[in-house]
Coordinates of C-alpha atoms in Angstrom, one line a residue:
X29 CA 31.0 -141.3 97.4
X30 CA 31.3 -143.2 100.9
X31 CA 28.3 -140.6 102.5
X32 CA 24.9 -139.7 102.4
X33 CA 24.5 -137.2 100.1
X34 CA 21.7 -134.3 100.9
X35 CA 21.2 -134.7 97.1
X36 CA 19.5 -137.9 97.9
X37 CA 18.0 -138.1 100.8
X38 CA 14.3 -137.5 99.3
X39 CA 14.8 -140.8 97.4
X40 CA 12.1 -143.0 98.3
X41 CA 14.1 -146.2 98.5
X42 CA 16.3 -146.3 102.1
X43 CA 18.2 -149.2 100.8
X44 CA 19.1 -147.4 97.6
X45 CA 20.3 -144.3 99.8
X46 CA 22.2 -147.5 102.1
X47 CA 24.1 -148.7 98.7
X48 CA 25.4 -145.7 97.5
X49 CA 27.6 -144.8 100.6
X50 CA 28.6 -148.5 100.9
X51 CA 28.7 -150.4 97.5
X52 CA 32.1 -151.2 96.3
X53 CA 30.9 -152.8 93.1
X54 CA 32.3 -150.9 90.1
X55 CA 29.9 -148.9 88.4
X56 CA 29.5 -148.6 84.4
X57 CA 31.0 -145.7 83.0
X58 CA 28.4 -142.9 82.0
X59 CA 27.6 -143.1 78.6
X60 CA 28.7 -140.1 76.6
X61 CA 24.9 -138.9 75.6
X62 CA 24.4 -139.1 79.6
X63 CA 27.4 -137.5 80.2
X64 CA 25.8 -134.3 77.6
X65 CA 23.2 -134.2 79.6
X66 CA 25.2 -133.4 83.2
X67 CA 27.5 -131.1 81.7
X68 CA 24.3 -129.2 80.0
X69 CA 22.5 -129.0 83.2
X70 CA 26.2 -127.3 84.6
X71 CA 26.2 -124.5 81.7
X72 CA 22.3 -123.9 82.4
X73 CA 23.1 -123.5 86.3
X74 CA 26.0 -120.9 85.0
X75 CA 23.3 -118.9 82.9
X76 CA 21.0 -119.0 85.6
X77 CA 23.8 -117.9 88.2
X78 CA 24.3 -115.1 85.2
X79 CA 20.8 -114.1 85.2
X80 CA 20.4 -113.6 88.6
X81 CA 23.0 -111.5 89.3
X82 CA 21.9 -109.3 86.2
X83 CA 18.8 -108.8 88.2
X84 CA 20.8 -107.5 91.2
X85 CA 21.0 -110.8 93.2
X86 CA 24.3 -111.3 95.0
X87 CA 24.5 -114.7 94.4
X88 CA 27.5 -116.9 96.1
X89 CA 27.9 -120.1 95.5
X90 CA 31.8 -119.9 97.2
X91 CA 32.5 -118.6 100.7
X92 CA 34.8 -115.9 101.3
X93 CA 37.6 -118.4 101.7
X94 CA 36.5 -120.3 98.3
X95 CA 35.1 -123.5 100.0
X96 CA 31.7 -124.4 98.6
X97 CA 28.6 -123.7 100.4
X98 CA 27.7 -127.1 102.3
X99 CA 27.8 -128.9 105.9
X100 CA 28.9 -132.3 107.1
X101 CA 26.6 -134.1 110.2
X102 CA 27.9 -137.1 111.9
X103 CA 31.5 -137.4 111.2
X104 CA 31.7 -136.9 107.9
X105 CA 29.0 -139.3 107.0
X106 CA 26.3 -137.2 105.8
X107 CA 26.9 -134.4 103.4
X108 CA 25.5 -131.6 101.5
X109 CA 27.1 -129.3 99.0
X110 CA 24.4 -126.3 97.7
X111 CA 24.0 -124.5 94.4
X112 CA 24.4 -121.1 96.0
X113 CA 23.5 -118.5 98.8
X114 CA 21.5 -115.5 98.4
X115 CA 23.1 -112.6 100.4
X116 CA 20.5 -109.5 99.5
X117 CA 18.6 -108.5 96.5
X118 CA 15.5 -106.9 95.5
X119 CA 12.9 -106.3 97.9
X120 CA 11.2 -109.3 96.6
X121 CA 12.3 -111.8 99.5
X122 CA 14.1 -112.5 102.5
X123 CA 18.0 -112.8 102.9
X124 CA 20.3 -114.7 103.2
X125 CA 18.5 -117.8 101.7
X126 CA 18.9 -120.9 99.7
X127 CA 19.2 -121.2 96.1
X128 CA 18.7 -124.4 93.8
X129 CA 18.9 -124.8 90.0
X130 CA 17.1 -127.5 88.0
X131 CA 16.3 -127.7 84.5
X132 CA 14.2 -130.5 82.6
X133 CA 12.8 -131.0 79.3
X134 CA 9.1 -129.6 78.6
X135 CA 6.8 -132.6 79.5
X136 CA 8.3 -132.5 82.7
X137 CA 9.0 -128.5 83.2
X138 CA 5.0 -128.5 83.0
X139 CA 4.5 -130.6 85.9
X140 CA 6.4 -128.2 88.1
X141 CA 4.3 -125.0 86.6
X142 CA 1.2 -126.7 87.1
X143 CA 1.8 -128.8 90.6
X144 CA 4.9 -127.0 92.0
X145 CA 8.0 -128.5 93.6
X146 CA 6.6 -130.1 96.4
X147 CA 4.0 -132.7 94.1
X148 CA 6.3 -132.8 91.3
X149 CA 8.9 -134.3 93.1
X150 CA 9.5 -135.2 96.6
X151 CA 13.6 -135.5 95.9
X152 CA 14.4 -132.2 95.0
X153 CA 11.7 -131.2 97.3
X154 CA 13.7 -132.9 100.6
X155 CA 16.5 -131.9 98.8
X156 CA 15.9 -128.1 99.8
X157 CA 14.4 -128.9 103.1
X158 CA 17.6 -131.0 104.4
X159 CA 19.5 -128.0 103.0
X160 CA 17.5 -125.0 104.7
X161 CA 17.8 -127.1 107.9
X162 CA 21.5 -127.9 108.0
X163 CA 22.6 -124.7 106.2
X164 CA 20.3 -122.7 108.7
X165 CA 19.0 -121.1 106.2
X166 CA 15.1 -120.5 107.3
X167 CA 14.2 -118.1 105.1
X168 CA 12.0 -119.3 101.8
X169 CA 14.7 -120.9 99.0
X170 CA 14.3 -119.7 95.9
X171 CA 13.9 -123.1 93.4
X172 CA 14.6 -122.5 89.9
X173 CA 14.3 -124.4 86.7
X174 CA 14.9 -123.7 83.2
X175 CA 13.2 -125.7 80.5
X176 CA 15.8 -126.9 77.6
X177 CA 13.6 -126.9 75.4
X178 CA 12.3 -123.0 74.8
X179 CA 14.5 -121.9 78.0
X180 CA 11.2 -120.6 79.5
X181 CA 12.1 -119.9 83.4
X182 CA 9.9 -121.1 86.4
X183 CA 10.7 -119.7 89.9
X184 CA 9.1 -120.9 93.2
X185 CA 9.8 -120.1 97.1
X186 CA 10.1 -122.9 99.4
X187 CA 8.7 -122.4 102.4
X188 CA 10.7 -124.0 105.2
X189 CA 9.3 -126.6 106.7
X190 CA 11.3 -128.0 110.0
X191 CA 8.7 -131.1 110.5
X192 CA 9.9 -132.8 106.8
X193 CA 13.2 -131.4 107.7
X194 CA 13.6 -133.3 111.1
X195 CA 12.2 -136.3 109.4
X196 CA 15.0 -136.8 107.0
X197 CA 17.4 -136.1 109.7
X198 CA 15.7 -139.5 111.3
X199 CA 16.1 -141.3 108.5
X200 CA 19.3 -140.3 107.5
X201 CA 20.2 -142.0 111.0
X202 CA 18.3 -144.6 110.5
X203 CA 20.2 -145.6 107.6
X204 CA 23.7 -145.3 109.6
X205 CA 22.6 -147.1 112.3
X206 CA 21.7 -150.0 109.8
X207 CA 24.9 -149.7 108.1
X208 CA 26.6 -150.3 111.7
X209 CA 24.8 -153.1 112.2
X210 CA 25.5 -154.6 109.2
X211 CA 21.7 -154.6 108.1
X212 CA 19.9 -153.9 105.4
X213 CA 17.3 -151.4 104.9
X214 CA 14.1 -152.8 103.5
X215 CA 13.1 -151.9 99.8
X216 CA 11.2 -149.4 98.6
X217 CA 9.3 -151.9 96.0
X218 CA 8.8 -155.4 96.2
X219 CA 9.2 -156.2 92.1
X220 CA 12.8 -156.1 90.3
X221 CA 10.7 -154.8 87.4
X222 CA 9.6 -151.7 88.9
X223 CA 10.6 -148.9 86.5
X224 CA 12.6 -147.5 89.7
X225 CA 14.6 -150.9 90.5
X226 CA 15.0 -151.6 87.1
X227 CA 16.8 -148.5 86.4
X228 CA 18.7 -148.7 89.5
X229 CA 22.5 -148.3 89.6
X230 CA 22.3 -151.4 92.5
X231 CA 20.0 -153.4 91.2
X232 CA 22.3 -156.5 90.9
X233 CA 23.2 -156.2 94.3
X234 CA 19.9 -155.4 96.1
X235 CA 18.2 -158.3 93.8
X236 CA 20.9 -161.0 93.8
X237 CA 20.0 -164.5 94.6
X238 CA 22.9 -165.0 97.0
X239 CA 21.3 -161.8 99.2
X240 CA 23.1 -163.6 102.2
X241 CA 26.5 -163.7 100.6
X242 CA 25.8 -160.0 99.3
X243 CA 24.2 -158.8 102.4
X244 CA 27.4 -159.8 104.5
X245 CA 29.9 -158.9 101.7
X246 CA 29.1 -155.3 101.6
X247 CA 30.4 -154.4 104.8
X248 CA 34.0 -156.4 104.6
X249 CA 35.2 -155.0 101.0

């Protein structure tokens, strides 16, 4: 992609979130067993989508005119595409609102049923607020994640909460105005073997020896 995606603005690392809307260096191809693992997560968000509107949700994750649900800010250069839109329902919550699928494996499906969304993880967690606020969408979003291990099912309401939300709108322009100045953001972590850097799609670039070279080549490819 050449924007920032609302997917990843909760990532901790600026510089990462810089790279992915600017890096031209091919990337490897997704390994097949990877590749299982998105196109699971796809079917699960269908069930869930399934579930819901079993339960009397009117779920739409199209628009009347079929476009997905989603927004553009500055040009084009910041984008969000969302899981769905709740239109009405059970008396259970307020409509319209937000919707967002997830699923993980046990060990980590038992974080978010002990610690919630919020402590869990701060991605998915920004993830919903840059959503609610640029999809004005205030009401609480309903979060939902299915474990693939025993399908067990937790749900959580996210309060909206326009301080965080107006914080990632800063830094998402913080990060453009660096890439029009041709500077890089600073890292997140300050050792290449940090379990975040070393898994890192950009590692080679961030951690190259010729950062000069690298640093000015990003912007002229």
């Amino acid at each position: 992609r050449d924007y920032i995606g609302g997917s990843q603005i909760g990532v901790e690392c600026c510089r990462k979130i810089q790279y992915s809307s600017i890096s031209k260096e091919q990337r490897d191809p997704v390994e097949p067993r990877v590749q299982r693992i998105f196109d699971l997560g796809n079917l699960i968000e269908d069930y869930l989508i399934k579930l819901l509107r079993d339960a009397g949700f009117d779920v739409r994750t199209r628009k009347d005119n079929g476009d997905q649900w989603g927004f553009s800010l500055a040009d084009g250069r910041i984008q969000g595409h969302v899981d769905g839109v709740i239109m009405g329902g059970p008396k259970v919550m307020d409509y319209p609102c937000l919707v967002e699928f997830k699923s993980a494996k046990s060990s980590r499906f038992t974080k978010f049923l002990r610690d919630g969304l919020m402590q869990t993880d701060s991605n998915y967690y920004s993830q919903v607020q840059f959503y609610q606020r640029n999809m004005k969408l205030n009401n609480p979003a309903l979060f939902v994640m299915m474990n693939k291990d025993d399908q067990s099912i937790y749900y959580e309401l996210i309060q909206y909460n326009p301080a965080h939300a107006d914080r990632l709108i800063n830094k998402s322009e913080d990060i453009l105005n660096a890439i029009d100045s041709n500077h890089l953001m600073p890292r997140a972590y300050q050792d290449k073997n940090n379990w975040n850097c070393k898994y890192c799609d950009y590692r080679k670039e961030c951690w190259s020896n010729d950062a000069i070279k690298i640093e000015t080549s990003i912007w002229n490819q």
